[in-house]
mmCIF file of C-alpha atoms and ligand atoms in Angstrom:
data_model
loop_
_atom_site.group_PDB
_atom_site.id
_atom_site.type_symbol
_atom_site.label_atom_id
_atom_site.label_comp_id
_atom_site.label_asym_id
_atom_site.label_seq_id
_atom_site.Cartn_x
_atom_site.Cartn_y
_atom_site.Cartn_z
ATOM 1 C CA MET J 953 0.038 0.110 -0.060
ATOM 2 C CA ASP J 954 1.520 3.182 -1.067
ATOM 3 C CA GLU J 955 0.893 6.122 1.336
ATOM 4 C CA LEU J 956 1.036 8.752 -1.259
ATOM 5 C CA THR J 957 -0.256 7.323 -4.553
ATOM 6 C CA ASP J 958 -3.002 6.493 -2.151
ATOM 7 C CA GLU J 959 -5.827 4.517 -3.610
ATOM 8 C CA ARG J 960 -6.637 1.186 -1.849
ATOM 9 C CA VAL J 961 -9.709 -0.973 -1.262
ATOM 10 C CA VAL J 962 -10.635 -1.013 2.431
ATOM 11 C CA PRO J 963 -10.561 -4.374 3.653
ATOM 12 C CA GLY J 964 -13.818 -5.952 4.366
ATOM 13 C CA THR J 965 -15.549 -3.670 1.864
ATOM 14 C CA SER J 966 -15.339 -2.675 -1.775
ATOM 15 C CA LEU J 967 -14.841 1.017 -1.048
ATOM 16 C CA ARG J 968 -11.879 2.687 -2.583
ATOM 17 C CA ALA J 969 -10.217 5.010 -0.166
ATOM 18 C CA THR J 970 -7.225 7.397 -0.222
ATOM 19 C CA ALA J 971 -4.746 7.159 2.494
ATOM 20 C CA VAL J 972 -6.378 10.220 3.962
ATOM 21 C CA SER J 973 -10.161 10.652 4.437
ATOM 22 C CA VAL J 974 -11.818 13.955 5.434
ATOM 23 C CA GLY J 975 -14.191 14.183 8.445
ATOM 24 C CA THR J 976 -17.203 16.650 8.630
ATOM 25 C CA SER J 977 -18.155 16.320 12.369
ATOM 26 C CA PHE J 978 -18.513 20.234 12.408
ATOM 27 C CA LEU J 979 -19.750 20.813 8.839
ATOM 28 C CA GLY J 980 -22.777 22.888 9.258
ATOM 29 C CA ASN J 981 -21.864 24.417 12.418
ATOM 30 C CA PRO J 982 -22.800 27.018 13.565
ATOM 31 C CA PRO J 983 -26.309 27.174 11.836
ATOM 32 C CA GLY J 984 -27.642 30.070 10.247
ATOM 33 C CA PRO J 985 -30.120 32.299 11.752
ATOM 34 C CA ASP J 986 -33.004 30.206 10.607
ATOM 35 C CA GLY J 987 -31.476 26.842 12.012
ATOM 36 C CA SER J 988 -30.178 25.911 8.317
ATOM 37 C CA PRO J 989 -26.490 25.426 7.296
ATOM 38 C CA ALA J 990 -24.726 28.754 6.868
ATOM 39 C CA ALA J 991 -23.088 29.441 3.462
ATOM 40 C CA ALA J 992 -19.496 28.867 4.216
ATOM 41 C CA ALA J 993 -20.449 25.155 4.941
ATOM 42 C CA ASP J 994 -21.607 24.874 1.237
ATOM 43 C CA ALA J 995 -18.141 26.184 0.087
ATOM 44 C CA LEU J 996 -16.502 23.504 2.164
ATOM 45 C CA ALA J 997 -18.703 20.840 0.999
ATOM 46 C CA ARG J 998 -17.993 21.722 -2.646
ATOM 47 C CA ALA J 999 -14.278 21.728 -2.058
ATOM 48 C CA LEU J 1000 -14.622 18.214 -0.412
ATOM 49 C CA LEU J 1001 -16.448 16.844 -3.373
ATOM 50 C CA ALA J 1002 -13.726 18.470 -5.682
ATOM 51 C CA GLY J 1003 -10.806 17.664 -3.427
ATOM 52 C CA PRO J 1004 -8.196 14.948 -3.526
ATOM 53 C CA PHE J 1005 -9.426 12.642 -0.707
ATOM 54 C CA ALA J 1006 -11.884 9.786 -1.691
ATOM 55 C CA VAL J 1007 -13.918 9.377 1.491
ATOM 56 C CA ILE J 1008 -15.895 11.927 3.119
ATOM 57 C CA ASP J 1009 -16.927 10.837 6.743
ATOM 58 C CA THR J 1010 -20.018 12.111 8.248
ATOM 59 C CA SER J 1011 -22.700 10.719 10.608
ATOM 60 C CA ASN J 1012 -26.416 11.199 11.144
ATOM 61 C CA ASN J 1013 -26.056 13.277 14.194
ATOM 62 C CA TYR J 1014 -23.172 15.431 13.182
ATOM 63 C CA ALA J 1015 -24.209 19.084 13.816
ATOM 64 C CA GLU J 1016 -27.808 17.880 14.466
ATOM 65 C CA GLY J 1017 -28.055 16.503 10.952
ATOM 66 C CA ARG J 1018 -26.489 19.528 9.035
ATOM 67 C CA SER J 1019 -23.320 17.780 8.007
ATOM 68 C CA GLU J 1020 -25.377 15.315 5.922
ATOM 69 C CA THR J 1021 -27.654 18.109 4.773
ATOM 70 C CA VAL J 1022 -24.873 20.400 3.477
ATOM 71 C CA LEU J 1023 -23.255 17.405 1.739
ATOM 72 C CA GLY J 1024 -26.565 16.340 0.185
ATOM 73 C CA THR J 1025 -27.222 19.762 -0.965
ATOM 74 C CA ALA J 1026 -23.602 19.724 -2.826
ATOM 75 C CA VAL J 1027 -24.379 16.341 -4.118
ATOM 76 C CA ARG J 1028 -27.708 17.273 -5.489
ATOM 77 C CA ARG J 1029 -26.363 20.179 -7.197
ATOM 78 C CA ASP J 1030 -22.851 19.081 -8.343
ATOM 79 C CA GLY J 1031 -23.244 15.328 -8.465
ATOM 80 C CA LEU J 1032 -21.173 12.853 -6.462
ATOM 81 C CA PRO J 1033 -18.014 12.447 -8.457
ATOM 82 C CA ALA J 1034 -17.059 8.883 -9.409
ATOM 83 C CA ASP J 1035 -13.906 8.991 -7.300
ATOM 84 C CA LYS J 1036 -15.741 9.905 -4.221
ATOM 85 C CA ALA J 1037 -17.856 8.259 -1.427
ATOM 86 C CA ILE J 1038 -19.599 9.525 1.592
ATOM 87 C CA VAL J 1039 -19.556 7.101 4.553
ATOM 88 C CA THR J 1040 -22.151 7.689 7.335
ATOM 89 C CA LYS J 1041 -23.143 6.254 10.686
ATOM 90 C CA VAL J 1042 -26.471 5.532 12.497
ATOM 91 C CA ASP J 1043 -27.353 7.198 15.650
ATOM 92 C CA ALA J 1044 -29.317 6.776 18.624
ATOM 93 C CA ASP J 1045 -32.804 8.368 18.557
ATOM 94 C CA PRO J 1046 -31.862 11.977 19.747
ATOM 95 C CA GLU J 1047 -34.832 11.889 22.199
ATOM 96 C CA SER J 1048 -35.329 8.510 23.465
ATOM 97 C CA GLY J 1049 -31.770 7.004 22.964
ATOM 98 C CA ALA J 1050 -33.285 4.143 21.168
ATOM 99 C CA LEU J 1051 -30.689 2.336 19.044
ATOM 100 C CA ASP J 1052 -32.303 -0.795 18.090
ATOM 101 C CA ARG J 1053 -33.309 -2.372 14.577
ATOM 102 C CA ASP J 1054 -35.973 -0.132 13.947
ATOM 103 C CA ARG J 1055 -33.972 3.181 14.831
ATOM 104 C CA VAL J 1056 -31.200 1.749 12.494
ATOM 105 C CA TRP J 1057 -33.669 1.879 9.717
ATOM 106 C CA ARG J 1058 -35.076 5.233 10.448
ATOM 107 C CA SER J 1059 -31.641 6.652 10.867
ATOM 108 C CA PHE J 1060 -30.597 5.048 7.664
ATOM 109 C CA GLU J 1061 -33.556 6.468 5.694
ATOM 110 C CA GLU J 1062 -32.888 9.987 7.278
ATOM 111 C CA SER J 1063 -29.310 9.867 6.054
ATOM 112 C CA VAL J 1064 -30.069 8.763 2.478
ATOM 113 C CA GLU J 1065 -32.786 11.694 2.196
ATOM 114 C CA ARG J 1066 -30.515 14.167 3.497
ATOM 115 C CA LEU J 1067 -27.665 12.972 1.275
ATOM 116 C CA GLY J 1068 -29.716 12.349 -1.710
ATOM 117 C CA LEU J 1069 -28.022 9.096 -2.215
ATOM 118 C CA PRO J 1070 -30.035 5.741 -2.384
ATOM 119 C CA TYR J 1071 -26.940 3.655 -1.477
ATOM 120 C CA LEU J 1072 -24.251 3.924 0.870
ATOM 121 C CA PRO J 1073 -20.923 1.872 0.708
ATOM 122 C CA VAL J 1074 -20.395 1.784 4.429
ATOM 123 C CA LEU J 1075 -22.846 2.600 7.225
ATOM 124 C CA HIS J 1076 -21.113 2.495 10.859
ATOM 125 C CA LEU J 1077 -22.969 1.885 14.183
ATOM 126 C CA HIS J 1078 -22.039 5.103 15.885
ATOM 127 C CA ASP J 1079 -20.994 5.633 19.582
ATOM 128 C CA PRO J 1080 -23.718 2.844 20.799
ATOM 129 C CA TYR J 1081 -23.269 4.113 24.295
ATOM 130 C CA THR J 1082 -27.063 3.961 25.402
ATOM 131 C CA ILE J 1083 -27.213 0.236 24.636
ATOM 132 C CA GLU J 1084 -25.280 -2.971 25.889
ATOM 133 C CA VAL J 1085 -23.363 -4.905 23.363
ATOM 134 C CA ALA J 1086 -25.412 -7.858 24.026
ATOM 135 C CA ASP J 1087 -28.707 -5.927 22.947
ATOM 136 C CA ALA J 1088 -27.176 -4.667 19.763
ATOM 137 C CA LEU J 1089 -26.442 -8.293 18.785
ATOM 138 C CA ALA J 1090 -29.953 -9.690 20.076
ATOM 139 C CA PRO J 1091 -32.630 -10.152 17.771
ATOM 140 C CA GLY J 1092 -34.433 -6.911 16.936
ATOM 141 C CA GLY J 1093 -31.183 -5.220 17.830
ATOM 142 C CA ALA J 1094 -29.219 -2.690 15.858
ATOM 143 C CA VAL J 1095 -26.901 -5.353 14.289
ATOM 144 C CA GLN J 1096 -30.118 -6.839 12.759
ATOM 145 C CA GLY J 1097 -31.053 -3.465 11.197
ATOM 146 C CA LEU J 1098 -27.503 -3.278 9.680
ATOM 147 C CA THR J 1099 -27.386 -6.759 8.292
ATOM 148 C CA GLU J 1100 -30.704 -6.258 6.908
ATOM 149 C CA LEU J 1101 -29.668 -3.076 4.955
ATOM 150 C CA ARG J 1102 -26.485 -4.884 3.754
ATOM 151 C CA ASP J 1103 -28.590 -8.130 2.769
ATOM 152 C CA GLN J 1104 -30.866 -5.995 0.836
ATOM 153 C CA GLY J 1105 -28.060 -4.051 -0.999
ATOM 154 C CA LEU J 1106 -28.850 -0.798 0.465
ATOM 155 C CA VAL J 1107 -25.482 -0.566 1.958
ATOM 156 C CA GLY J 1108 -22.165 -2.234 0.849
ATOM 157 C CA ALA J 1109 -20.540 -2.905 4.259
ATOM 158 C CA VAL J 1110 -21.335 -2.377 8.036
ATOM 159 C CA GLY J 1111 -18.953 -0.772 10.430
ATOM 160 C CA ILE J 1112 -18.495 0.049 14.070
ATOM 161 C CA ALA J 1113 -17.382 3.469 14.924
ATOM 162 C CA ALA J 1114 -16.696 4.529 18.664
ATOM 163 C CA GLY J 1115 -14.139 5.347 21.340
ATOM 164 C CA PRO J 1116 -13.599 2.893 24.146
ATOM 165 C CA VAL J 1117 -11.217 0.163 23.037
ATOM 166 C CA SER J 1118 -12.769 -2.562 24.930
ATOM 167 C CA LEU J 1119 -16.284 -1.844 23.787
ATOM 168 C CA MET J 1120 -14.716 -1.761 20.188
ATOM 169 C CA ARG J 1121 -13.254 -4.989 20.875
ATOM 170 C CA ALA J 1122 -16.495 -6.591 22.093
ATOM 171 C CA TYR J 1123 -18.139 -5.434 18.680
ATOM 172 C CA ALA J 1124 -15.075 -6.497 16.693
ATOM 173 C CA VAL J 1125 -15.036 -10.100 17.746
ATOM 174 C CA SER J 1126 -18.723 -10.450 17.362
ATOM 175 C CA GLY J 1127 -18.195 -11.335 13.392
ATOM 176 C CA ALA J 1128 -20.938 -8.748 12.572
ATOM 177 C CA PHE J 1129 -18.715 -6.073 11.278
ATOM 178 C CA ASP J 1130 -16.805 -5.454 8.074
ATOM 179 C CA VAL J 1131 -14.933 -2.390 9.052
ATOM 180 C CA LEU J 1132 -14.183 -0.204 12.279
ATOM 181 C CA LEU J 1133 -13.592 3.221 13.098
ATOM 182 C CA THR J 1134 -11.226 4.139 16.053
ATOM 183 C CA HIS J 1135 -10.523 7.395 17.161
ATOM 184 C CA ASN J 1136 -7.749 9.406 19.167
ATOM 185 C CA ARG J 1137 -6.504 6.000 20.345
ATOM 186 C CA TYR J 1138 -3.784 5.499 17.796
ATOM 187 C CA THR J 1139 -1.974 8.885 17.685
ATOM 188 C CA LEU J 1140 1.425 10.437 18.870
ATOM 189 C CA VAL J 1141 0.128 10.397 22.400
ATOM 190 C CA ASP J 1142 -2.120 7.328 22.581
ATOM 191 C CA ARG J 1143 -1.624 3.855 21.189
ATOM 192 C CA ARG J 1144 -4.269 1.923 23.237
ATOM 193 C CA ALA J 1145 -5.966 0.961 19.798
ATOM 194 C CA GLU J 1146 -2.800 -0.890 18.580
ATOM 195 C CA GLU J 1147 -4.046 -4.193 19.623
ATOM 196 C CA LEU J 1148 -7.473 -3.575 18.118
ATOM 197 C CA ILE J 1149 -5.950 -2.647 14.939
ATOM 198 C CA ASP J 1150 -3.895 -5.805 14.996
ATOM 199 C CA LEU J 1151 -7.035 -7.776 15.765
ATOM 200 C CA ALA J 1152 -8.990 -6.253 12.985
ATOM 201 C CA ALA J 1153 -6.069 -7.162 10.449
ATOM 202 C CA ASP J 1154 -6.169 -10.765 11.641
ATOM 203 C CA ARG J 1155 -9.923 -10.835 10.923
ATOM 204 C CA GLY J 1156 -10.120 -9.030 7.472
ATOM 205 C CA ILE J 1157 -11.760 -5.985 9.096
ATOM 206 C CA GLY J 1158 -10.872 -2.779 7.541
ATOM 207 C CA VAL J 1159 -9.792 0.048 9.815
ATOM 208 C CA PHE J 1160 -10.404 3.919 9.676
ATOM 209 C CA ASN J 1161 -8.141 5.736 12.167
ATOM 210 C CA ALA J 1162 -9.853 8.913 12.951
ATOM 211 C CA ALA J 1163 -8.508 12.217 14.813
ATOM 212 C CA PRO J 1164 -4.801 11.824 14.171
ATOM 213 C CA PHE J 1165 -4.558 15.325 15.656
ATOM 214 C CA GLY J 1166 -6.346 14.175 18.738
ATOM 215 C CA GLY J 1167 -8.979 16.793 17.637
ATOM 216 C CA GLY J 1168 -6.671 19.619 17.080
ATOM 217 C CA ILE J 1169 -3.942 19.836 19.616
ATOM 218 C CA LEU J 1170 -1.309 17.839 17.658
ATOM 219 C CA ALA J 1171 -2.012 20.387 14.755
ATOM 220 C CA GLY J 1172 -1.446 23.386 17.116
ATOM 221 C CA SER J 1173 -4.942 24.268 17.905
ATOM 222 C CA GLY J 1174 -6.861 24.105 21.080
ATOM 223 C CA ASP J 1175 -5.784 22.810 24.591
ATOM 224 C CA THR J 1176 -7.977 19.624 24.545
ATOM 225 C CA TYR J 1177 -6.934 16.125 23.488
ATOM 226 C CA ALA J 1178 -9.868 13.784 22.413
ATOM 227 C CA TYR J 1179 -12.258 16.650 23.508
ATOM 228 C CA ARG J 1180 -10.942 16.812 26.975
ATOM 229 C CA THR J 1181 -8.630 19.257 28.801
ATOM 230 C CA ALA J 1182 -5.110 18.418 28.223
ATOM 231 C CA GLY J 1183 -3.184 17.601 31.460
ATOM 232 C CA PRO J 1184 -0.014 19.356 32.368
ATOM 233 C CA ASP J 1185 2.101 16.007 31.689
ATOM 234 C CA LEU J 1186 0.756 16.037 28.104
ATOM 235 C CA LEU J 1187 1.510 19.651 27.566
ATOM 236 C CA ALA J 1188 4.932 19.092 28.699
ATOM 237 C CA TRP J 1189 5.548 16.155 26.443
ATOM 238 C CA LEU J 1190 4.109 18.104 23.553
ATOM 239 C CA GLU J 1191 6.764 20.864 24.198
ATOM 240 C CA ARG J 1192 9.390 18.339 24.207
ATOM 241 C CA ALA J 1193 8.032 16.846 20.741
ATOM 242 C CA ARG J 1194 7.964 20.373 19.330
ATOM 243 C CA GLU J 1195 11.398 21.107 20.212
ATOM 244 C CA LEU J 1196 12.415 17.837 18.756
ATOM 245 C CA CYS J 1197 10.520 18.694 15.607
ATOM 246 C CA ARG J 1198 12.085 22.059 15.468
ATOM 247 C CA ARG J 1199 15.609 20.603 15.530
ATOM 248 C CA TRP J 1200 14.546 18.322 12.603
ATOM 249 C CA GLU J 1201 12.665 21.172 10.909
ATOM 250 C CA LEU J 1202 9.635 19.050 10.822
ATOM 251 C CA PRO J 1203 6.022 20.375 11.616
ATOM 252 C CA LEU J 1204 4.574 18.309 14.401
ATOM 253 C CA HIS J 1205 1.310 17.719 12.641
ATOM 254 C CA ALA J 1206 3.029 16.201 9.711
ATOM 255 C CA VAL J 1207 4.738 13.618 12.220
ATOM 256 C CA ALA J 1208 1.356 13.242 13.845
ATOM 257 C CA LEU J 1209 -0.354 12.469 10.306
ATOM 258 C CA ARG J 1210 2.581 10.202 9.182
ATOM 259 C CA HIS J 1211 2.387 8.337 12.363
ATOM 260 C CA SER J 1212 -1.089 6.915 11.412
ATOM 261 C CA LEU J 1213 -0.404 6.718 7.664
ATOM 262 C CA ARG J 1214 2.709 4.362 8.080
ATOM 263 C CA HIS J 1215 0.643 1.929 10.203
ATOM 264 C CA PRO J 1216 0.122 -0.887 7.678
ATOM 265 C CA GLY J 1217 -3.077 -2.010 9.407
ATOM 266 C CA ILE J 1218 -4.871 1.253 8.943
ATOM 267 C CA ALA J 1219 -6.562 1.553 5.705
ATOM 268 C CA SER J 1220 -7.208 5.232 5.828
ATOM 269 C CA THR J 1221 -6.813 8.210 8.444
ATOM 270 C CA ILE J 1222 -9.608 10.532 8.861
ATOM 271 C CA VAL J 1223 -8.704 14.099 9.395
ATOM 272 C CA GLY J 1224 -11.306 16.676 10.322
ATOM 273 C CA VAL J 1225 -11.225 19.522 8.088
ATOM 274 C CA GLY J 1226 -13.103 22.961 8.885
ATOM 275 C CA ARG J 1227 -12.092 25.131 5.799
ATOM 276 C CA PRO J 1228 -11.437 24.496 2.214
ATOM 277 C CA GLU J 1229 -7.578 25.497 2.398
ATOM 278 C CA ARG J 1230 -7.037 22.600 4.673
ATOM 279 C CA LEU J 1231 -7.096 20.073 1.763
ATOM 280 C CA ASP J 1232 -4.119 21.552 -0.071
ATOM 281 C CA GLN J 1233 -2.231 21.825 3.383
ATOM 282 C CA LEU J 1234 -3.118 17.992 4.049
ATOM 283 C CA ARG J 1235 -1.677 16.967 0.732
ATOM 284 C CA GLU J 1236 1.473 18.912 1.568
ATOM 285 C CA LEU J 1237 1.745 17.499 5.058
ATOM 286 C CA GLN J 1238 1.240 14.020 3.491
ATOM 287 C CA ALA J 1239 4.093 14.503 1.235
ATOM 288 C CA THR J 1240 6.623 15.961 4.089
ATOM 289 C CA PRO J 1241 9.587 13.734 3.873
ATOM 290 C CA ILE J 1242 10.343 12.362 7.468
ATOM 291 C CA PRO J 1243 13.415 10.379 7.756
ATOM 292 C CA GLU J 1244 13.432 7.066 9.291
ATOM 293 C CA SER J 1245 16.056 8.071 11.842
ATOM 294 C CA PHE J 1246 13.320 10.689 13.408
ATOM 295 C CA TRP J 1247 11.333 7.923 14.714
ATOM 296 C CA PRO J 1248 13.634 6.503 17.315
ATOM 297 C CA GLU J 1249 14.323 10.070 18.577
ATOM 298 C CA LEU J 1250 10.648 10.532 19.011
ATOM 299 C CA ALA J 1251 10.251 7.303 20.696
ATOM 300 C CA ALA J 1252 13.203 8.478 23.104
ATOM 301 C CA LEU J 1253 10.886 11.068 24.436
ATOM 302 C CA GLY J 1254 9.375 8.387 26.466
ATOM 303 C CA THR J 1255 5.673 7.011 26.694
ATOM 304 C CA PRO J 1256 3.438 10.052 25.699
ATOM 305 C CA PRO J 1257 0.684 10.525 28.495
ATOM 306 C CA SER J 1258 -2.810 10.493 27.217
ATOM 307 C CA THR J 1259 -5.696 12.135 28.940
ATOM 308 C CA LEU J 1260 -7.986 9.052 27.948
ATOM 309 C CA GLU J 1261 -8.760 6.143 30.386
ATOM 310 C CA ASP J 1262 -10.633 3.795 27.857
HETATM 311 N N1 NAP Z 2653 -16.977 8.232 16.976
HETATM 312 C C1 NAP Z 2653 -16.672 8.404 15.829
HETATM 313 O O1 NAP Z 2653 -17.141 8.013 14.780
HETATM 314 C C2 NAP Z 2653 -15.797 9.540 15.502
HETATM 315 C C3 NAP Z 2653 -15.072 10.287 16.658
HETATM 316 C C4 NAP Z 2653 -14.191 11.137 16.175
HETATM 317 C C5 NAP Z 2653 -13.909 11.463 15.039
HETATM 318 N N2 NAP Z 2653 -14.470 10.998 14.073
HETATM 319 C C6 NAP Z 2653 -14.272 11.481 12.603
HETATM 320 O O2 NAP Z 2653 -12.902 11.701 12.349
HETATM 321 C C7 NAP Z 2653 -12.944 12.967 12.045
HETATM 322 C C8 NAP Z 2653 -11.660 13.731 12.586
HETATM 323 O O3 NAP Z 2653 -11.789 14.074 13.767
HETATM 324 P P1 NAP Z 2653 -11.620 15.469 14.650
HETATM 325 O O4 NAP Z 2653 -11.767 16.268 13.490
HETATM 326 O O5 NAP Z 2653 -12.283 15.299 15.765
HETATM 327 O O6 NAP Z 2653 -9.984 15.376 14.987
HETATM 328 P P2 NAP Z 2653 -8.644 15.570 14.071
HETATM 329 O O7 NAP Z 2653 -8.795 15.256 12.955
HETATM 330 O O8 NAP Z 2653 -7.545 15.024 14.903
HETATM 331 O O9 NAP Z 2653 -8.339 17.257 14.105
HETATM 332 C C9 NAP Z 2653 -9.265 18.195 13.411
HETATM 333 C C10 NAP Z 2653 -8.451 19.463 13.746
HETATM 334 O O10 NAP Z 2653 -7.285 19.533 13.024
HETATM 335 C C11 NAP Z 2653 -7.335 20.655 12.227
HETATM 336 N N3 NAP Z 2653 -6.448 20.549 11.029
HETATM 337 C C12 NAP Z 2653 -6.880 19.802 9.971
HETATM 338 N N4 NAP Z 2653 -5.966 19.682 9.094
HETATM 339 C C13 NAP Z 2653 -4.989 20.712 9.508
HETATM 340 C C14 NAP Z 2653 -3.940 21.142 8.792
HETATM 341 N N5 NAP Z 2653 -3.485 20.688 7.807
HETATM 342 N N6 NAP Z 2653 -3.068 22.184 9.535
HETATM 343 C C15 NAP Z 2653 -3.558 22.513 10.650
HETATM 344 N N7 NAP Z 2653 -4.601 22.055 11.553
HETATM 345 C C16 NAP Z 2653 -5.372 21.050 10.657
HETATM 346 C C17 NAP Z 2653 -8.843 21.069 12.140
HETATM 347 O O11 NAP Z 2653 -8.731 22.677 12.009
HETATM 348 P P3 NAP Z 2653 -9.854 23.290 11.378
HETATM 349 O O12 NAP Z 2653 -11.209 22.794 11.696
HETATM 350 O O13 NAP Z 2653 -9.516 24.587 11.458
HETATM 351 O O14 NAP Z 2653 -9.853 22.948 9.776
HETATM 352 C C18 NAP Z 2653 -9.324 20.625 12.987
HETATM 353 O O15 NAP Z 2653 -9.547 21.444 14.371
HETATM 354 C C19 NAP Z 2653 -14.299 13.737 12.520
HETATM 355 O O16 NAP Z 2653 -14.574 14.964 11.744
HETATM 356 C C20 NAP Z 2653 -15.087 12.611 12.362
HETATM 357 O O17 NAP Z 2653 -15.552 12.384 10.731
HETATM 358 C C21 NAP Z 2653 -15.362 9.936 14.165
#
């Protein structure tokens, strides 16, 4: 798999992805005065559809549905280019928290309506924190809904997308999923998903690794890691890492991105983008040469501290 020439089929699916995929969790935020997506969101959606990255990641509940709505508006107007795919996720009912077979179908129907696409190449079960794994796998549970959608040819493959590694592991070993999405747990400062990624490779499950910048801090923005305040240990480690990068004349975020791209078990790395210029910047970051001899020096900084416990 060539991390720059890029195209590869995600294991467990027939989806063609580039090494980098783009994430749209904030697309459509903030809303316009009438609650609909504001104009800048449309410019970003247009750029994503015309950009270099094959897979656009969204979800039923991102920006309360506006992420899908903005993408769908652009798809209806400009068409979905043949080299692009939109991957979305089913979410619990926002009011009741229900996430069973029927809710999976409704979430799917909402998504295809918003996106203007009758078929989804991958549909993930998203953050299933309101239900137990056993309930999801039981008759009438979320997995039944996903399996029906796949069996009926309405989706190409089904995935599990969530955070806690033990939860992800339980879903991955169930045999029900073709692909998984882990986030913030295989980055420069957190490696706890490593075993999960190996397990997926052994089972032919494709892996998306999301949030290689920990939500932004590893790209120089914000003071949270994985959406929680970064502790003093993490900030101190980051300062040492930045100093090392300065000596090597490397941007820390190029290193953070490559850390994910160079893992052979990761089919595609999902980076969140909030503005069109990020696309060219990411291409440049992706192409930044990083000498092999840099990595042992980075490792010598010691085990990076994470703010996560799961
Ligand atoms: N449970 C799940 O399924 C789950 C959980 C987490 C994430 N995800 C997916 O993964 C995606 C990525 O996660 P994330 O957005 O939370 O974290 P991330 O990719 O680690 O970081 C995104 C941040 O990095 C900044 N950034 C992107 N490219 C940059 C560049 N070239 N230079 C400098 N800064 C750059 C963005 O800034 P701007 O906003 O200014 O562009 C944004 O603030 C999400 O959008 C979502 O699609 C899924």
